[in-house]
CSV table of C-alpha atoms and ligand atoms in Angstrom, one decimal:
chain,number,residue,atom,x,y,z
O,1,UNK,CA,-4.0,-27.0,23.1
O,2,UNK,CA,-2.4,-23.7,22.7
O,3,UNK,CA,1.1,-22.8,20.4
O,4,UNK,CA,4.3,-21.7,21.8
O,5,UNK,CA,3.5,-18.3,21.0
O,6,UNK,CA,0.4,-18.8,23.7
O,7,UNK,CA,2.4,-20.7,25.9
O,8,UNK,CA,5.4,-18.4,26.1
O,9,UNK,CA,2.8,-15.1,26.4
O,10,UNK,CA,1.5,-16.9,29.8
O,11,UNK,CA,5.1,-17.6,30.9
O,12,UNK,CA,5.6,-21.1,30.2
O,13,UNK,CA,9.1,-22.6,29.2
O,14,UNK,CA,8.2,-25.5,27.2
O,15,UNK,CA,10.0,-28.7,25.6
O,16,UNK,CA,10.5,-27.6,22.6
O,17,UNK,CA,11.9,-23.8,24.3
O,18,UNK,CA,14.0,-25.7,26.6
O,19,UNK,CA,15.0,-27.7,23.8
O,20,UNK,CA,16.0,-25.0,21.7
O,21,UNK,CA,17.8,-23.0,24.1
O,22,UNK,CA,20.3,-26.0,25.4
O,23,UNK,CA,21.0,-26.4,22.0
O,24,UNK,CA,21.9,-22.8,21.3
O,25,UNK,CA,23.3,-22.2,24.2
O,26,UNK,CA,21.3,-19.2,25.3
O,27,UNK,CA,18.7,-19.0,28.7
O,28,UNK,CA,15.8,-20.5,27.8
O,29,UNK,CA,14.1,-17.2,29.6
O,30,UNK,CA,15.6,-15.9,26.5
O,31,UNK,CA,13.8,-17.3,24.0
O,32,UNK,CA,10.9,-17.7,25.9
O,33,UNK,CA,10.5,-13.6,25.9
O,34,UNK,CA,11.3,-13.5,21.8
O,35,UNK,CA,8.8,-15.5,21.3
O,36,UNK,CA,6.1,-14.1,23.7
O,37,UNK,CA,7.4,-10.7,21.9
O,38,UNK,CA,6.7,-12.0,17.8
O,39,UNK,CA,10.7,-11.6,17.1
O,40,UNK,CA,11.4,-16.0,17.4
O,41,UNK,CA,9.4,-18.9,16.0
O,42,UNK,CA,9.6,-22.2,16.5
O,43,UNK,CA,8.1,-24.1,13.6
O,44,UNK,CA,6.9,-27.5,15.5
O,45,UNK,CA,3.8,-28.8,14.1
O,46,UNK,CA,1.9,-30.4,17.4
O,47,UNK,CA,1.7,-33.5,15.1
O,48,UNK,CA,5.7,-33.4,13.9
O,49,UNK,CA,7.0,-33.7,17.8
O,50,UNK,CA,7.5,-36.7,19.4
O,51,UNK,CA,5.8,-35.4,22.9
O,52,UNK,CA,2.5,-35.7,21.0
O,53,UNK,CA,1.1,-38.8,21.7
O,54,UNK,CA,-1.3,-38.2,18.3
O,55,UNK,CA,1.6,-37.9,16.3
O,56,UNK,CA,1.6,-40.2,13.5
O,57,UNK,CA,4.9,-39.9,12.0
O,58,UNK,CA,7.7,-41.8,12.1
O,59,UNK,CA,10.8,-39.0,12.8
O,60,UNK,CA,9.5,-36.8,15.1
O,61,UNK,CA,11.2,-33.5,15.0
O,62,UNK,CA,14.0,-31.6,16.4
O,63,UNK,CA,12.9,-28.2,17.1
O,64,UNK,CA,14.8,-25.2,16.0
O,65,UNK,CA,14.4,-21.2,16.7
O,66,UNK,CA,14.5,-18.5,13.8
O,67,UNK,CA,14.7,-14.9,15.8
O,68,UNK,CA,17.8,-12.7,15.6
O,69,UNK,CA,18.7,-14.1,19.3
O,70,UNK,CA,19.8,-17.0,18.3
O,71,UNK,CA,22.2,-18.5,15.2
O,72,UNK,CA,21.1,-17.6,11.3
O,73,UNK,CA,19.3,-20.6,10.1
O,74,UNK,CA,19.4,-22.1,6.6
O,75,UNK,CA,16.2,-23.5,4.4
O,76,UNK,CA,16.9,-25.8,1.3
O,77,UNK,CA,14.0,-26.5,-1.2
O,78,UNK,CA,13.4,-29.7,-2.7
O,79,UNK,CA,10.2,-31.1,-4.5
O,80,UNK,CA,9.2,-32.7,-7.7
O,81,UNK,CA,8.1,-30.2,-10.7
O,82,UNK,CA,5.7,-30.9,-13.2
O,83,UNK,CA,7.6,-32.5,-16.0
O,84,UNK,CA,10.5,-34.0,-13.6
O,85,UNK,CA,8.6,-36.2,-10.7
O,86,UNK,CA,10.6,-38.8,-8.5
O,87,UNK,CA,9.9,-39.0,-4.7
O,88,UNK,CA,13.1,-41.2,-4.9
O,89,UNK,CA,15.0,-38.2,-6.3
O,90,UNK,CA,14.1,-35.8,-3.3
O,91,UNK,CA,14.2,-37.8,-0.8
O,92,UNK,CA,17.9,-38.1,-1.8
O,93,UNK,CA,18.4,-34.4,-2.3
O,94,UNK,CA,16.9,-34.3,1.2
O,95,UNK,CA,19.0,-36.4,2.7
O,96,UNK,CA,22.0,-34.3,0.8
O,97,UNK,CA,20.7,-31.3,2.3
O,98,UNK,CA,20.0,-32.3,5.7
O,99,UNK,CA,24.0,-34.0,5.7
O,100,UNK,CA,25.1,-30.6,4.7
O,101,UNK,CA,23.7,-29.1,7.9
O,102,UNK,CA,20.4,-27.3,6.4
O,103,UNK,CA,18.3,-26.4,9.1
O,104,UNK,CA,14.8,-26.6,7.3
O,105,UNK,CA,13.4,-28.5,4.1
O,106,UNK,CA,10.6,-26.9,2.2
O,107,UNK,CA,9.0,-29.5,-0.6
O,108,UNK,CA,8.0,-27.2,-3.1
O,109,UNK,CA,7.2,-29.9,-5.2
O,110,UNK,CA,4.0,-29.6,-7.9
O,111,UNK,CA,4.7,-33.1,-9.8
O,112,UNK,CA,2.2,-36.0,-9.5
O,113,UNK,CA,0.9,-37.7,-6.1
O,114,UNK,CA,1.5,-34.5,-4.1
O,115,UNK,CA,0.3,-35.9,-0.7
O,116,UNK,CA,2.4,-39.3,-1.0
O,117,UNK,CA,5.6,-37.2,-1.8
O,118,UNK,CA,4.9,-35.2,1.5
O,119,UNK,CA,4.3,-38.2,3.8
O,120,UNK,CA,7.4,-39.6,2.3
O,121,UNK,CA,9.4,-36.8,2.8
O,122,UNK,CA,7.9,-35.9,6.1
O,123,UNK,CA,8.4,-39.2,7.6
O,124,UNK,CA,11.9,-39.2,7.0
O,125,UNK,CA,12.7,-35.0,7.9
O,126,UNK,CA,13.6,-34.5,11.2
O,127,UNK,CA,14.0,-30.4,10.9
O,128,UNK,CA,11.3,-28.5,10.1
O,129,UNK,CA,9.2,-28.7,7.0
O,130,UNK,CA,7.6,-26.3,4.9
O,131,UNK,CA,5.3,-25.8,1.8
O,132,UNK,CA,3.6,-23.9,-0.4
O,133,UNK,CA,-0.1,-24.9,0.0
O,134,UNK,CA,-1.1,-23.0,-2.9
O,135,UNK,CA,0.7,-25.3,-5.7
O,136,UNK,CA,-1.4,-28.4,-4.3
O,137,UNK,CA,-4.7,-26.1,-4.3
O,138,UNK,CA,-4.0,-25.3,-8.3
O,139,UNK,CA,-2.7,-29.0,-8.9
O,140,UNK,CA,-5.0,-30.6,-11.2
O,141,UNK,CA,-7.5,-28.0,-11.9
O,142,UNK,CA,-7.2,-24.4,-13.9
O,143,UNK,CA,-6.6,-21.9,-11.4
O,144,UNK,CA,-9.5,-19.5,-12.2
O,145,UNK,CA,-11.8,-22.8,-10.5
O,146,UNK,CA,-10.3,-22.8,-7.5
O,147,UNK,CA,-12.7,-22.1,-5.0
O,148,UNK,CA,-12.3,-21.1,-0.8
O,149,UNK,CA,-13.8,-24.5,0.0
O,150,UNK,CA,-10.8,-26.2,-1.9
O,151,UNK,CA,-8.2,-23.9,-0.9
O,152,UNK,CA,-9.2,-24.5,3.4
O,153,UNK,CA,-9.6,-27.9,2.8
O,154,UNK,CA,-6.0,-28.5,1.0
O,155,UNK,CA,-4.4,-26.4,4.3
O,156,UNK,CA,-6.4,-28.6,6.5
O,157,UNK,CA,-5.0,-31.7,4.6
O,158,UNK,CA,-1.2,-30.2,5.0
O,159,UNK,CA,-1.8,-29.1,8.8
O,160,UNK,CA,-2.9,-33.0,9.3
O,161,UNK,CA,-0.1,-34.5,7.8
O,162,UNK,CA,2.5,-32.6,10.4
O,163,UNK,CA,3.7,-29.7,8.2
O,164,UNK,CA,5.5,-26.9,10.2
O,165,UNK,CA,5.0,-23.7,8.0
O,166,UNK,CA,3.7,-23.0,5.2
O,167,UNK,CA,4.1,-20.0,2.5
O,168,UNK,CA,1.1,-18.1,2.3
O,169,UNK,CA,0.7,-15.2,-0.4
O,170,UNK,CA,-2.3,-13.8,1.5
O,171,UNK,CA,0.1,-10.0,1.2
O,172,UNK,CA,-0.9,-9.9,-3.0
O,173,UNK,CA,-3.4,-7.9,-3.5
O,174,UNK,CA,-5.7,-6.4,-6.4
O,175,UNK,CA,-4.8,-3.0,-6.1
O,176,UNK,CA,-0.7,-3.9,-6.3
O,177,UNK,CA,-1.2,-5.2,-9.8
O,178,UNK,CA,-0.6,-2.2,-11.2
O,179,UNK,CA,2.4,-1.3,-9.5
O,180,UNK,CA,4.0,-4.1,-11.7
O,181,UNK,CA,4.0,-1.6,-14.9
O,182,UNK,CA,7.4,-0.8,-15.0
O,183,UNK,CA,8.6,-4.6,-13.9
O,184,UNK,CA,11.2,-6.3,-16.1
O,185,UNK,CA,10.6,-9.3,-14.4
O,186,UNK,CA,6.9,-9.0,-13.6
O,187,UNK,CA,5.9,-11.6,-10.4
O,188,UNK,CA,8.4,-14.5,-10.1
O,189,UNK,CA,6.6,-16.1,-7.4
O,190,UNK,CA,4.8,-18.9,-8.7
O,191,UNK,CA,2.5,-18.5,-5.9
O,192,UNK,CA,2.2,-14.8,-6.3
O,193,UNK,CA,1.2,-15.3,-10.4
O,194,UNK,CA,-1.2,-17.6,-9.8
O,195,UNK,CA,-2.8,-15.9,-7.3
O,196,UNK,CA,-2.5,-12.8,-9.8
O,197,UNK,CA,-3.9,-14.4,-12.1
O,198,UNK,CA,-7.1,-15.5,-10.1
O,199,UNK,CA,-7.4,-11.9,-9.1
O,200,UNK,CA,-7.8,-10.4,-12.7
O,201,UNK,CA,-10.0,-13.0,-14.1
O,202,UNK,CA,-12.5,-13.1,-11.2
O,203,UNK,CA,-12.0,-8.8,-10.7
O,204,UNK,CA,-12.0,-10.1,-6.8
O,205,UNK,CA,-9.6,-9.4,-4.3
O,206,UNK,CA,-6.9,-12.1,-3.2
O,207,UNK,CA,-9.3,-15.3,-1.8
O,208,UNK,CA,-6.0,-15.9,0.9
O,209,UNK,CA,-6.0,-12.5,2.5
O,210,UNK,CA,-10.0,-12.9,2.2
O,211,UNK,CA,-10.0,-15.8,4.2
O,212,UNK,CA,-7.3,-14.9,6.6
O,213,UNK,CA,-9.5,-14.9,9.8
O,214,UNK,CA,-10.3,-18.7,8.9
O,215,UNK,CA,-6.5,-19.4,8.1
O,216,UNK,CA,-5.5,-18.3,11.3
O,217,UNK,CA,-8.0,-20.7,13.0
O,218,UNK,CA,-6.7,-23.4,11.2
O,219,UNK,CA,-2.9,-23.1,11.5
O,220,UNK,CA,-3.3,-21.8,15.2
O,221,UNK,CA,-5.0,-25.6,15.9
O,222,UNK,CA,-1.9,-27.3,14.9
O,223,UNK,CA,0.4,-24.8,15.5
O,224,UNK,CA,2.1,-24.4,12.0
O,225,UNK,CA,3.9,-21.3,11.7
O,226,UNK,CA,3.2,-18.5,8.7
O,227,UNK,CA,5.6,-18.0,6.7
O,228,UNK,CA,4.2,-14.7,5.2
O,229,UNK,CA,5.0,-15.2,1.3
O,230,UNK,CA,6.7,-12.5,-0.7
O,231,UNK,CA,4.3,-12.9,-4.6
O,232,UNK,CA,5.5,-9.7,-5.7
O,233,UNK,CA,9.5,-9.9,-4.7
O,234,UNK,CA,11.8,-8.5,-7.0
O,235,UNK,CA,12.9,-11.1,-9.8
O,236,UNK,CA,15.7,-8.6,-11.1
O,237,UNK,CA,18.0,-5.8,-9.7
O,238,UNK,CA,16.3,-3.3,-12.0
O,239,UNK,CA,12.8,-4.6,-9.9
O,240,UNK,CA,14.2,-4.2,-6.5
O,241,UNK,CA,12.7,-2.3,-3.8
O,242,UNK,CA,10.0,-1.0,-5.9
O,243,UNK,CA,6.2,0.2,-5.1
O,244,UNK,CA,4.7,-2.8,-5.6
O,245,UNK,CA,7.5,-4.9,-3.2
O,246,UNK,CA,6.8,-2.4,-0.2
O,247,UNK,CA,3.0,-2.1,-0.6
O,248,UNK,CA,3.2,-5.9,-0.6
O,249,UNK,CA,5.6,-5.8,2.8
O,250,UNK,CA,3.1,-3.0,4.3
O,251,UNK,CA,0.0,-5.5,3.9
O,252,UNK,CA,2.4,-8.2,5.4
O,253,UNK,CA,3.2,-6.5,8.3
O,254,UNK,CA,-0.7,-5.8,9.2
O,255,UNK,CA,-1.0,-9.2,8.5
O,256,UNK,CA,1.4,-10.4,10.6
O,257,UNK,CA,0.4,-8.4,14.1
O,258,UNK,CA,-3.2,-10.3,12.8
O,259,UNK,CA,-1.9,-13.5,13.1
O,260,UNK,CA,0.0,-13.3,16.1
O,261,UNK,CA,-2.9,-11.4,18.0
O,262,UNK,CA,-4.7,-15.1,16.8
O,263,UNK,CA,-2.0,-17.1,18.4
O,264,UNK,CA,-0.1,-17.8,15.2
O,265,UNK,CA,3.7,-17.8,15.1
O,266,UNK,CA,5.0,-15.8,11.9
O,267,UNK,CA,7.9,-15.0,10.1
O,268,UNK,CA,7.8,-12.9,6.6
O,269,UNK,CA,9.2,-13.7,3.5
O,270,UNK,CA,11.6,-11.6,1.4
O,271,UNK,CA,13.6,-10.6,-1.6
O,272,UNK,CA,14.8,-12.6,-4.2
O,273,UNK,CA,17.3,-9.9,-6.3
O,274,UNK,CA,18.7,-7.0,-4.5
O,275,UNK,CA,21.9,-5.1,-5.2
O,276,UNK,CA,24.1,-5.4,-2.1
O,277,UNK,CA,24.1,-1.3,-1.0
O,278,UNK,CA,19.7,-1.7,-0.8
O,279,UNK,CA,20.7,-4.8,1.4
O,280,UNK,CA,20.2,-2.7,4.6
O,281,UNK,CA,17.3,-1.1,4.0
O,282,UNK,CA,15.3,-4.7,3.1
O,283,UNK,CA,16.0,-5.9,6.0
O,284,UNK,CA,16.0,-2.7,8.3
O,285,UNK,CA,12.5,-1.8,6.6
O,286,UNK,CA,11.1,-5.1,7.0
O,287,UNK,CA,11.9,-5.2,10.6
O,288,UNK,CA,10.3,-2.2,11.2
O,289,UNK,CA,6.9,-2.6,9.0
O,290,UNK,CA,6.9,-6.1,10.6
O,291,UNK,CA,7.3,-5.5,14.1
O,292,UNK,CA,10.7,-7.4,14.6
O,293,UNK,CA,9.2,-11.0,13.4
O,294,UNK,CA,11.9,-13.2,12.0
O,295,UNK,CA,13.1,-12.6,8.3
O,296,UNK,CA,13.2,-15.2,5.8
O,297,UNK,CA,15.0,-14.3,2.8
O,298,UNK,CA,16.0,-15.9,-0.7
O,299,UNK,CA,19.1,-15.6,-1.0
O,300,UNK,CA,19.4,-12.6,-1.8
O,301,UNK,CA,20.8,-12.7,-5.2
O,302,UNK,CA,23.0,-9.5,-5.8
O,303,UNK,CA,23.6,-9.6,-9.4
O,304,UNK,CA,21.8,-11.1,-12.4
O,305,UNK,CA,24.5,-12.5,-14.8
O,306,UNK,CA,25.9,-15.3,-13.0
O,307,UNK,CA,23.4,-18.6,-13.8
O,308,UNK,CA,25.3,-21.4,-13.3
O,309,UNK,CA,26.9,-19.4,-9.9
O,310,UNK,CA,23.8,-18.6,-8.1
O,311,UNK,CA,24.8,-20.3,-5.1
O,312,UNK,CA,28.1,-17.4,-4.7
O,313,UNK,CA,25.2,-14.3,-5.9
O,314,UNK,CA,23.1,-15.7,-3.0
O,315,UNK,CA,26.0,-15.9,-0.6
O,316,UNK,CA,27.2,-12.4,-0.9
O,317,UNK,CA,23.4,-10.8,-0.1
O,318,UNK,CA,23.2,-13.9,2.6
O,319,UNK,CA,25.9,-12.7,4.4
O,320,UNK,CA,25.1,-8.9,4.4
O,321,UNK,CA,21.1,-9.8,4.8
O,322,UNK,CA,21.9,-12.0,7.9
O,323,UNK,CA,24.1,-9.2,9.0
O,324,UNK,CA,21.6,-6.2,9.2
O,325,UNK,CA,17.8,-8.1,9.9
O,326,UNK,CA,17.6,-12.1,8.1
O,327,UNK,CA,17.2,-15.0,10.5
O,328,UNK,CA,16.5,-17.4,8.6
O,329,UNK,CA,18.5,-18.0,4.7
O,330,UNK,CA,16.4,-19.9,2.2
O,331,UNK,CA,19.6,-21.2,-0.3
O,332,UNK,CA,19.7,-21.2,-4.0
O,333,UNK,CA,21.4,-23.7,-6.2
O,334,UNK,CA,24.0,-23.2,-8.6
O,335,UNK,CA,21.5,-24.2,-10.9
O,336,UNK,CA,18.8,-21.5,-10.2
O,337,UNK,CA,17.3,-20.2,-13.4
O,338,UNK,CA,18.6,-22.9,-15.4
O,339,UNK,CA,17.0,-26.3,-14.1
O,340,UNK,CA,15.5,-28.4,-11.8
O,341,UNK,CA,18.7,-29.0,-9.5
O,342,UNK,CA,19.9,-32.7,-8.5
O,343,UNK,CA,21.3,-34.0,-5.1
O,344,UNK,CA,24.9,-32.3,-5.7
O,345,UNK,CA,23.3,-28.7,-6.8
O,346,UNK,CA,21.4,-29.1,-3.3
O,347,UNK,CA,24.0,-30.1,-1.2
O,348,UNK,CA,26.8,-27.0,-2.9
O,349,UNK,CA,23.5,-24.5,-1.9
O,350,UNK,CA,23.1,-25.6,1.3
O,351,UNK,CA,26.8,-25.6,2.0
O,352,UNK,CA,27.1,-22.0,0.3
O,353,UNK,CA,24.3,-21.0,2.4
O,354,UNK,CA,25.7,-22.5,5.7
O,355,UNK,CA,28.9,-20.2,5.1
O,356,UNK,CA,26.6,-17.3,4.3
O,357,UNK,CA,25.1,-17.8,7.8
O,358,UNK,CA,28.0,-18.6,9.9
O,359,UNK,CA,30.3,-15.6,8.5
O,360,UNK,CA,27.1,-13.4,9.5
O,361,UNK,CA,26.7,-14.5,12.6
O,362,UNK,CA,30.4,-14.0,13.5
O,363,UNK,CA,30.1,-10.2,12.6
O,364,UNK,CA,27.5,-9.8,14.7
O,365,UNK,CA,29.2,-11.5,17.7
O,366,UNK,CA,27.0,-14.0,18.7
O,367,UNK,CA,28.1,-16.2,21.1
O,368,UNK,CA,30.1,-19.4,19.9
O,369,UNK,CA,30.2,-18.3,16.4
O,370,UNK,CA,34.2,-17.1,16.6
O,371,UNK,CA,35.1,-19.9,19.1
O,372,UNK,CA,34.3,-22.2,15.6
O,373,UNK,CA,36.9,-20.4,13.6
O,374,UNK,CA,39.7,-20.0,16.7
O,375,UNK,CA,39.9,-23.7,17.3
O,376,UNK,CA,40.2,-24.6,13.4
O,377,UNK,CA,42.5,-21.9,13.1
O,378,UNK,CA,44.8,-23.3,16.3
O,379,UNK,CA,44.6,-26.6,14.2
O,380,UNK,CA,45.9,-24.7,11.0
O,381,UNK,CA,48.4,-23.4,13.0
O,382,UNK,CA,50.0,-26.5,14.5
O,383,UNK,CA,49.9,-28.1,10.9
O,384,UNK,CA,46.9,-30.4,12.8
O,385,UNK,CA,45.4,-31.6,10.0
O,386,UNK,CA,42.9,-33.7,11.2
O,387,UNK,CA,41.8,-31.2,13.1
O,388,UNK,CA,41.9,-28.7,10.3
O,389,UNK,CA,39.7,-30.7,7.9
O,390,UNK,CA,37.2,-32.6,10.5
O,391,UNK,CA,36.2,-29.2,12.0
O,392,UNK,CA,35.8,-27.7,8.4
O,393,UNK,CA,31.6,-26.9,7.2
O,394,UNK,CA,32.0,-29.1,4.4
O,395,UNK,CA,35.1,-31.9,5.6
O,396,UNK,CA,33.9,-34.5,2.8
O,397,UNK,CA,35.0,-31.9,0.3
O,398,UNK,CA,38.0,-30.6,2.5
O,399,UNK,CA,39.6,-33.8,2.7
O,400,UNK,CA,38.9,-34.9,-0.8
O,401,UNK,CA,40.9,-31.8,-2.2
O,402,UNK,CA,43.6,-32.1,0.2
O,403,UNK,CA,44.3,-35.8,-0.7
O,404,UNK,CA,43.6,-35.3,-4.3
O,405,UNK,CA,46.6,-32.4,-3.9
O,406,UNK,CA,48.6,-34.7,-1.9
O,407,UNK,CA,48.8,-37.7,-4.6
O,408,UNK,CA,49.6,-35.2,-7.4
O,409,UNK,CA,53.4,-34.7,-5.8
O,410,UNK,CA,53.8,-37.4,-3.3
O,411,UNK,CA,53.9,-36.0,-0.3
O,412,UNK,CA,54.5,-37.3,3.4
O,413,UNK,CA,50.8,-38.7,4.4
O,414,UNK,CA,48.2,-37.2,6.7
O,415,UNK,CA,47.8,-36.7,9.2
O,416,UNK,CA,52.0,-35.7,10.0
O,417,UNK,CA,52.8,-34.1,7.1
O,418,UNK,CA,54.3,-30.5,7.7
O,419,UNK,CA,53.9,-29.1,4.5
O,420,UNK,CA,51.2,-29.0,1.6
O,421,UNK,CA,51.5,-28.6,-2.4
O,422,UNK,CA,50.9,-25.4,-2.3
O,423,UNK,CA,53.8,-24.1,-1.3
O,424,UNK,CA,56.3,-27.0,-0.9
O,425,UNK,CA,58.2,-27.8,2.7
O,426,UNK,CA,61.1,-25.2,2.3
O,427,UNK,CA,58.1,-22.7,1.6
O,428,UNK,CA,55.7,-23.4,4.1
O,429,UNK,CA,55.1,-20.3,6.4
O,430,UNK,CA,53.1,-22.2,8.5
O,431,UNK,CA,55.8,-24.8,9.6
O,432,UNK,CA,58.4,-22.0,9.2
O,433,UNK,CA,56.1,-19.8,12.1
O,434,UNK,CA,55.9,-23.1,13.9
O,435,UNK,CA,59.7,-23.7,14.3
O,436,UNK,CA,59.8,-20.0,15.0
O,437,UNK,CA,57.3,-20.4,18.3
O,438,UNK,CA,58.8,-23.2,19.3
O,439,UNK,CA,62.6,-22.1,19.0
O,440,UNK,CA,61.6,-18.4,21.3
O,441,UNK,CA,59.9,-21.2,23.6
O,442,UNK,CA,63.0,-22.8,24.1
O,443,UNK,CA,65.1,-19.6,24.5
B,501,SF4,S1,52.5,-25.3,2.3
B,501,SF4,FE1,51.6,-23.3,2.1
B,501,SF4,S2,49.4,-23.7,2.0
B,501,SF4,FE2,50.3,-25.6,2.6
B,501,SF4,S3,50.2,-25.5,4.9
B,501,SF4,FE3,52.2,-24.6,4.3
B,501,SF4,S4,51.8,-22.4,4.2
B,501,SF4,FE4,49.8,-23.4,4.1
């Protein structure tokens, strides 16, 4: 059975393309051509959709696009870590995500019973799922023993189970190590240590951009997506953008034209801490070294001294990253660099993230995106406040406050009030203005 990418190279419009583009609202020609071209992806393990009669799961998926054609997508990560381990706790910060409107779920998790926590997380995701096959490779075992037998046979596992992408740090190689000299932060990718590690203890080159070839065979089979892993991206503004970043993104982009010559659909991973005015140049560089496949950043964060307000840092480079190259926004919680974060943290990333995405796409005029904001702002307008709040990205939160406000002074209730605390009645501009329209209406 051939992957999208084959199928849309011959011409074909599949289900999941047709599927895509009704619910974008774009020609399904359209995405039928980014795709043939490398520049769109549609993560659909053949064993996550429904169409397969093999699949095994019990929520098939939904498929989405990443490619600039289409609207900026957002990832939240979830997963277990080696001192904190409940399936029961991610599977509720996965159900917080995916009510927040977060497009993908990667389990990054590396706590006990690695493949149970998977199936149970897979059989409930209906969006895409990632991982990082790599943690589950070192799980258990030292990492100078792992081996290219256990490392194929983990992928194989994750490929069987109905994974749609997974992170691989097959870009790392020996001869970047020693661009890290002047590195504040050193390698903040776990993934991209570990394998580090390997490297200097066995003097041998990275075993994932060894095996490539093979890798490709395997993810082309069930048609899970690369997602081309960043192991040396900056961890620090003072590391951004430096040698060892770019020699890493040059050995992606061969990578990737490798892959997709081999059927595989890609996208590429990317920074992690960036000062907003080097914004432009990530992505414009990585489009260009990459040949236009879809950009999957973290964040980026665009200042250091925030913990605590990560999910803002990550906002501000979201925006200006979806802006200039980004398709696709992996969030970061308010509680990035400080802790393990729990179903709120997760649900106030993905939101952050989802306002990141949307304010990007409305600069760069695609279609629909402004249309969002005109009708809530008609709503505003005509003191609608049902409207107003239902049509908000986050109404829970919208409605909360405004109720919260409204039993401080009691006010008239929602949904006729014409007036909020904020200002008082006598105050309000906005019923002011809408005595104003309605008096030159009369006249
Ligand atoms: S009272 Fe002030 S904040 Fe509230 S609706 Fe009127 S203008 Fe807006």
């Amino acid at each position: 059975m051939a992957t999208q990418l084959q199928l849309a190279k011959t011409g074909t419009i599949t289900g999941e393309i047709t599927f895509v583009a009704e619910t974008e609202g774009v020609d399904a020609e359209l995405v039928r051509t980014e795709l043939a071209a490398g520049r769109l992806i549609i993560p659909a393990n053949k064993l996550h959709l429904k169409t397969n009669p093999s699949a095994s799961l019990r929520t098939s998926l939904k498929p989405i696009g990443i490619g600039r054609a289409l609207t900026t997508k957002v990832n939240a990560n979830i997963g277990t870590s080696s001192i904190r381990s409940s399936v029961e706790a991610e599977i509720e910060k996965m159900e917080a995500a995916l009510a927040a409107g977060a497009d993908a779920i990667m389990d990054l998790s590396t706590g006990a019973n690695l493949d149970d926590t998977r199936e149970q997380l897979l059989a409930r995701c209906p969006t895409p799922f990632g991982t990082v096959p790599i943690y589950q490779v070192i799980e258990g075992r030292d990492v100078e023993d792992i081996d290219n037998k256990i490392i194929l046979e983990i992928i194989e596992r994750q490929a069987k189970q109905g994974v749609d992408f997974f992170t691989i740090h097959a870009g790392v190689l020996k001869e970047h190590l020693s661009l890290l000299e002047k590195r504040i932060a050193g390698i903040v990718s776990r993934g991209g240590a570990l394998l580090a590690k390997w490297m200097l203890y066995h003097n041998k080159q990275n075993p994932l951009y060894e095996m490539f070839d093979d890798l490709c065979g395997i993810l082309a089979e069930y048609d899970v997506s690369f997602s081309l892993g960043d192991g040396l991206r900056p961890g620090c503004i003072a590391d951004a953008t430096d040698d060892a970043q770019i020699a890493e993104l040059k050995t992606l982009g061969e990578l990737t034209q490798k892959a997709q010559q081999k059927g595989c659909q890609v996208m590429v991973e990317g920074p992690g801490h960036i000062p907003f005015d080097q914004i432009q140049y990530n992505m414009e560089i990585q489009q260009k070294i990459c040949h236009g496949a879809p950009f999957y950043v973290l964040g980026p964060v665009v200042t250091d001294i925030a913990p605590g307000y990560d999910h803002i840092t990550s906002a501000i480079g979201g925006t200006a990253a979806a802006f200039y190259g980004a398709s696709f926004l992996c969030y970061v919680t308010p509680r990035e660099h400080l802790g393990l974060p729990n179903a709120d943290d997760v649900r106030v990333g993905v939101i952050a993230a989802k306002i990141a995405a949307h304010a990007a796409d409305i600069a760069r005029g695609l279609k629909g995106a402004a249309e969002k904001d005109k009708s809530l702002s008609v709503a505003r307008a005509n003191l609608d406040w049902k409207t107003h709040l239902a049509e908000s990205l986050d109404p829970q939160t919208a409605e909360r406050m405004h109720i919260e406000a409204c039993e401080q002074i009691p006010v008239e209730k929602l949904p006729s009030a014409d007036y909020c605390t904020m200002c008082g009645r006598n105050w309000c501009s906005v019923r002011i203005n809408k005595e104003i329209r309605e008096a030159m209406k009369n006249k």
